[in-house]
């Protein structure tokens, strides 16, 4: 497909487990963003990559959250020792521009539930 | 993180009616965006605004960038059932972060 894809679409984890969420951006897109969307809220910025470089990680809520994009395409968001407050939809978006312009294309998200 | 305030929180309207929703912030922004999100999907960009006072249309949608740069509104004319969804505003000052609003849930009754 031509859009941003994310996997898994749903993830249930027991408290304390580690999880890894994958994002496949649109081919050739330079910029990649991760957002966290709590139930009934708007997306909140987590981190931003330009190619393989993580230029902004100011939105990551704790050091349990880690993101990487080693080859400048696929990205993985890892959450260690998950807590119940980590339950949310995690959205990935990509953009063809180097600057964080408005033309971000969002994936469908991964819905994480921590029990 | 910073969240923008959207109103109303939810709307129930009859098909064919016009809709108006707005978004306010305590901070000024250089860019205002409006997105629509369907259940189980990511947000889709509807309109982008780049200048204070700018009025932009996209089909039945019209949005304005407030002159104070702290607010924006979105109008939908002649609503149809597929307009159902959650509408988010988002603002950008500089840098890489977009700040999203709390969302307006729209229900269109056929």
Short mmCIF file of C-alpha atoms in Angstrom, two decimals:
data_model
loop_
_atom_site.label_atom_id
_atom_site.label_comp_id
_atom_site.label_asym_id
_atom_site.label_seq_id
_atom_site.Cartn_x
_atom_site.Cartn_y
_atom_site.Cartn_z
CA UNK A 1 0.00 0.00 0.00
CA UNK A 2 1.00 3.60 -0.42
CA UNK A 3 0.16 4.80 3.07
CA UNK A 4 1.81 4.63 6.47
CA UNK A 5 1.38 1.24 8.07
CA UNK A 6 1.74 0.26 11.70
CA UNK A 7 1.95 -3.08 13.44
CA UNK A 8 0.58 -4.61 15.44
CA UNK A 9 -2.78 -2.85 15.27
CA UNK A 10 -3.64 -4.04 18.78
CA UNK A 11 -1.39 -5.06 21.62
CA UNK A 12 -2.30 -6.28 25.09
CA UNK A 13 0.54 -6.38 27.58
CA UNK A 14 0.80 -7.27 31.21
CA UNK A 15 2.20 -4.57 33.44
CA UNK A 16 5.96 -4.81 33.43
CA UNK A 17 6.31 -6.32 29.98
CA UNK A 18 8.31 -4.70 27.21
CA UNK A 19 6.58 -3.89 23.91
CA UNK A 20 7.80 -2.87 20.47
CA UNK A 21 5.63 -0.98 18.01
CA UNK A 22 6.56 -0.77 14.36
CA UNK A 23 5.99 1.98 11.81
CA UNK A 24 6.50 1.67 8.07
CA UNK A 25 6.41 5.20 6.64
CA UNK A 26 5.60 6.13 3.08
CA UNK A 27 8.58 5.17 0.91
CA UNK A 28 11.06 8.00 0.56
CA UNK A 29 9.62 10.12 3.34
CA UNK A 30 12.35 11.91 5.22
CA UNK A 31 10.53 12.87 8.40
CA UNK A 32 8.87 10.51 10.84
CA UNK A 33 6.88 11.37 13.95
CA UNK A 34 5.47 9.37 16.85
CA UNK A 35 2.43 10.56 18.81
CA UNK A 36 0.57 9.19 21.83
CA UNK A 37 -3.22 9.56 21.84
CA UNK A 38 -5.00 8.85 25.10
CA UNK A 39 -8.68 7.95 25.02
CA UNK A 40 -10.79 10.99 24.25
CA UNK A 41 -7.79 13.25 23.69
CA UNK A 42 -5.86 14.64 20.79
CA UNK A 43 -2.48 13.23 19.75
CA UNK A 44 0.52 14.33 21.79
CA UNK A 45 3.97 14.59 20.25
CA UNK A 46 6.55 12.04 21.39
CA UNK A 47 9.53 12.22 19.04
CA UNK A 48 10.72 13.22 15.57
CA UNK A 49 13.24 11.70 13.14
CA UNK A 50 14.82 13.21 10.07
CA UNK A 51 16.13 10.19 8.19
CA UNK A 52 17.95 8.13 10.85
CA UNK A 53 18.64 11.06 13.15
CA UNK A 54 16.38 11.55 16.15
CA UNK A 55 16.23 15.34 16.24
CA UNK A 56 13.64 15.82 18.93
CA UNK A 57 12.66 13.44 21.71
CA UNK A 58 11.34 16.01 24.11
CA UNK A 59 7.87 14.46 24.19
CA UNK A 60 8.92 11.03 25.41
CA UNK A 61 7.28 10.75 28.84
CA UNK A 62 10.00 8.77 30.57
CA UNK A 63 13.23 6.90 29.99
CA UNK A 64 11.14 3.75 29.56
CA UNK A 65 10.27 5.03 26.07
CA UNK A 66 12.81 4.59 23.32
CA UNK A 67 12.52 5.09 19.56
CA UNK A 68 14.86 4.26 16.72
CA UNK A 69 15.01 4.49 12.95
CA UNK A 70 18.39 2.93 12.17
CA UNK A 71 18.23 2.98 8.37
CA UNK A 72 16.07 6.03 7.93
CA UNK A 73 12.94 4.15 6.94
CA UNK A 74 11.17 1.77 9.35
CA UNK A 75 10.92 2.99 12.93
CA UNK A 76 10.31 1.16 16.18
CA UNK A 77 8.92 2.62 19.38
CA UNK A 78 9.85 0.53 22.37
CA UNK A 79 8.29 0.81 25.79
CA UNK A 80 10.03 -0.98 28.63
CA UNK A 81 8.35 -2.16 31.84
CA UNK A 82 4.94 -1.03 30.65
CA UNK A 83 2.61 0.68 33.10
CA UNK A 84 -1.16 1.04 32.98
CA UNK A 85 -0.85 4.74 32.16
CA UNK A 86 0.94 3.75 28.93
CA UNK A 87 -2.38 2.46 27.58
CA UNK A 88 -3.14 4.61 24.52
CA UNK A 89 -3.10 4.65 20.75
CA UNK A 90 0.38 5.22 19.36
CA UNK A 91 0.31 7.01 16.02
CA UNK A 92 3.11 7.27 13.52
CA UNK A 93 3.22 9.93 10.80
CA UNK A 94 5.61 10.60 7.96
CA UNK A 95 6.32 13.58 5.75
CA UNK A 96 8.32 14.11 2.59
CA UNK A 97 9.71 17.42 3.82
CA UNK A 98 12.68 17.98 6.10
CA UNK A 99 10.83 20.56 8.13
CA UNK A 100 7.84 19.64 10.26
CA UNK A 101 5.32 20.92 7.77
CA UNK A 102 1.62 20.18 7.89
CA UNK A 103 1.68 17.45 5.29
CA UNK A 104 2.09 14.63 7.77
CA UNK A 105 0.43 11.39 6.75
CA UNK A 106 -0.73 9.36 9.72
CA UNK A 107 -0.87 5.62 10.08
CA UNK A 108 -3.87 3.86 11.65
CA UNK A 109 -2.12 3.55 15.00
CA UNK A 110 -1.36 0.76 17.44
CA UNK A 111 -3.81 0.47 20.30
CA UNK A 112 -1.90 -0.59 23.41
CA UNK A 113 -3.70 -1.88 26.48
CA UNK A 114 -1.64 -2.55 29.58
CA UNK A 115 -3.36 -4.75 32.17
CA UNK B 1 2.05 18.77 26.86
CA UNK B 2 0.12 21.75 25.68
CA UNK B 3 -3.44 21.12 24.52
CA UNK B 4 -5.69 23.46 22.64
CA UNK B 5 -9.29 23.94 23.75
CA UNK B 6 -11.93 22.99 21.23
CA UNK B 7 -15.63 23.67 21.41
CA UNK B 8 -18.10 22.27 21.35
CA UNK B 9 -16.92 18.94 22.68
CA UNK B 10 -19.63 17.14 20.71
CA UNK B 11 -22.35 17.99 18.24
CA UNK B 12 -25.46 16.19 17.04
CA UNK B 13 -26.92 17.71 13.88
CA UNK B 14 -29.38 16.90 11.15
CA UNK B 15 -28.10 16.08 7.70
CA UNK B 16 -27.98 19.23 5.58
CA UNK B 17 -27.28 21.58 8.48
CA UNK B 18 -24.18 23.75 8.71
CA UNK B 19 -21.61 23.13 11.45
CA UNK B 20 -19.25 25.49 13.20
CA UNK B 21 -16.52 24.60 15.67
CA UNK B 22 -13.60 26.52 17.07
CA UNK B 23 -10.26 26.16 18.75
CA UNK B 24 -8.49 28.48 21.16
CA UNK B 25 -5.04 28.62 22.64
CA UNK B 26 -3.24 30.66 25.26
CA UNK B 27 -0.24 30.76 22.93
CA UNK B 28 0.11 32.18 19.44
CA UNK B 29 0.81 29.91 16.51
CA UNK B 30 2.29 30.39 13.05
CA UNK B 31 0.34 27.53 11.51
CA UNK B 32 -3.14 26.20 12.22
CA UNK B 33 -4.34 22.85 10.93
CA UNK B 34 -7.65 21.00 10.95
CA UNK B 35 -7.81 17.19 10.89
CA UNK B 36 -10.60 14.60 10.80
CA UNK B 37 -10.20 11.25 12.51
CA UNK B 38 -12.44 8.26 11.87
CA UNK B 39 -12.65 5.40 14.39
CA UNK B 40 -9.61 3.13 14.23
CA UNK B 41 -7.78 5.42 11.83
CA UNK B 42 -5.18 8.14 12.03
CA UNK B 43 -6.05 11.82 11.55
CA UNK B 44 -6.37 13.09 7.97
CA UNK B 45 -5.46 16.69 7.15
CA UNK B 46 -8.40 18.80 5.94
CA UNK B 47 -7.10 22.36 5.81
CA UNK B 48 -3.82 24.15 6.60
CA UNK B 49 -3.64 27.87 7.44
CA UNK B 50 -0.40 29.87 7.41
CA UNK B 51 -1.26 33.53 7.97
CA UNK B 52 -3.30 35.48 10.50
CA UNK B 53 -6.67 36.36 9.04
CA UNK B 54 -6.40 33.76 6.29
CA UNK B 55 -9.65 32.18 5.16
CA UNK B 56 -9.33 28.92 3.24
CA UNK B 57 -11.90 26.58 1.74
CA UNK B 58 -11.75 22.93 0.77
CA UNK B 59 -15.05 21.90 -0.78
CA UNK B 60 -17.75 22.27 1.86
CA UNK B 61 -15.15 23.09 4.52
CA UNK B 62 -14.00 26.59 5.38
CA UNK B 63 -11.44 27.47 8.02
CA UNK B 64 -10.01 30.73 9.29
CA UNK B 65 -6.77 31.62 11.07
CA UNK B 66 -7.74 34.04 13.81
CA UNK B 67 -6.32 37.55 13.66
CA UNK B 68 -4.88 37.22 17.18
CA UNK B 69 -3.14 34.00 16.08
CA UNK B 70 -4.61 32.33 19.15
CA UNK B 71 -7.71 30.85 17.58
CA UNK B 72 -9.18 29.22 14.50
CA UNK B 73 -12.57 28.03 13.39
CA UNK B 74 -13.86 25.39 11.01
CA UNK B 75 -17.20 25.49 9.24
CA UNK B 76 -18.83 22.60 7.40
CA UNK B 77 -21.72 23.48 5.13
CA UNK B 78 -24.59 21.18 4.17
CA UNK B 79 -23.43 18.28 6.34
CA UNK B 80 -23.69 14.72 5.05
CA UNK B 81 -23.48 11.41 6.93
CA UNK B 82 -19.84 10.81 6.00
CA UNK B 83 -18.87 13.98 7.88
CA UNK B 84 -19.26 11.95 11.08
CA UNK B 85 -16.02 11.73 13.02
CA UNK B 86 -13.78 13.62 15.41
CA UNK B 87 -12.32 16.91 14.26
CA UNK B 88 -9.03 18.12 15.71
CA UNK B 89 -7.32 21.44 15.41
CA UNK B 90 -3.55 21.64 15.70
CA UNK B 91 -1.16 24.53 16.03
CA UNK B 92 2.52 24.97 15.34
CA UNK B 93 4.75 27.77 16.56
CA UNK B 94 8.20 26.79 15.36
CA UNK B 95 10.17 23.58 15.38
CA UNK B 96 8.85 20.11 14.98
CA UNK B 97 5.93 19.97 17.39
CA UNK B 98 2.28 20.28 16.57
CA UNK B 99 -0.06 20.77 19.52
CA UNK B 100 -3.46 19.14 19.06
CA UNK B 101 -6.81 20.18 20.44
CA UNK B 102 -9.13 18.07 22.55
CA UNK B 103 -11.39 17.27 19.60
CA UNK B 104 -14.99 17.88 18.54
CA UNK B 105 -17.08 14.77 17.96
CA UNK B 106 -19.61 15.24 15.16
CA UNK B 107 -22.66 13.06 14.67
CA UNK B 108 -24.87 13.63 11.62
CA UNK B 109 -28.40 12.31 11.84
CA UNK B 110 -29.78 11.29 8.43
#
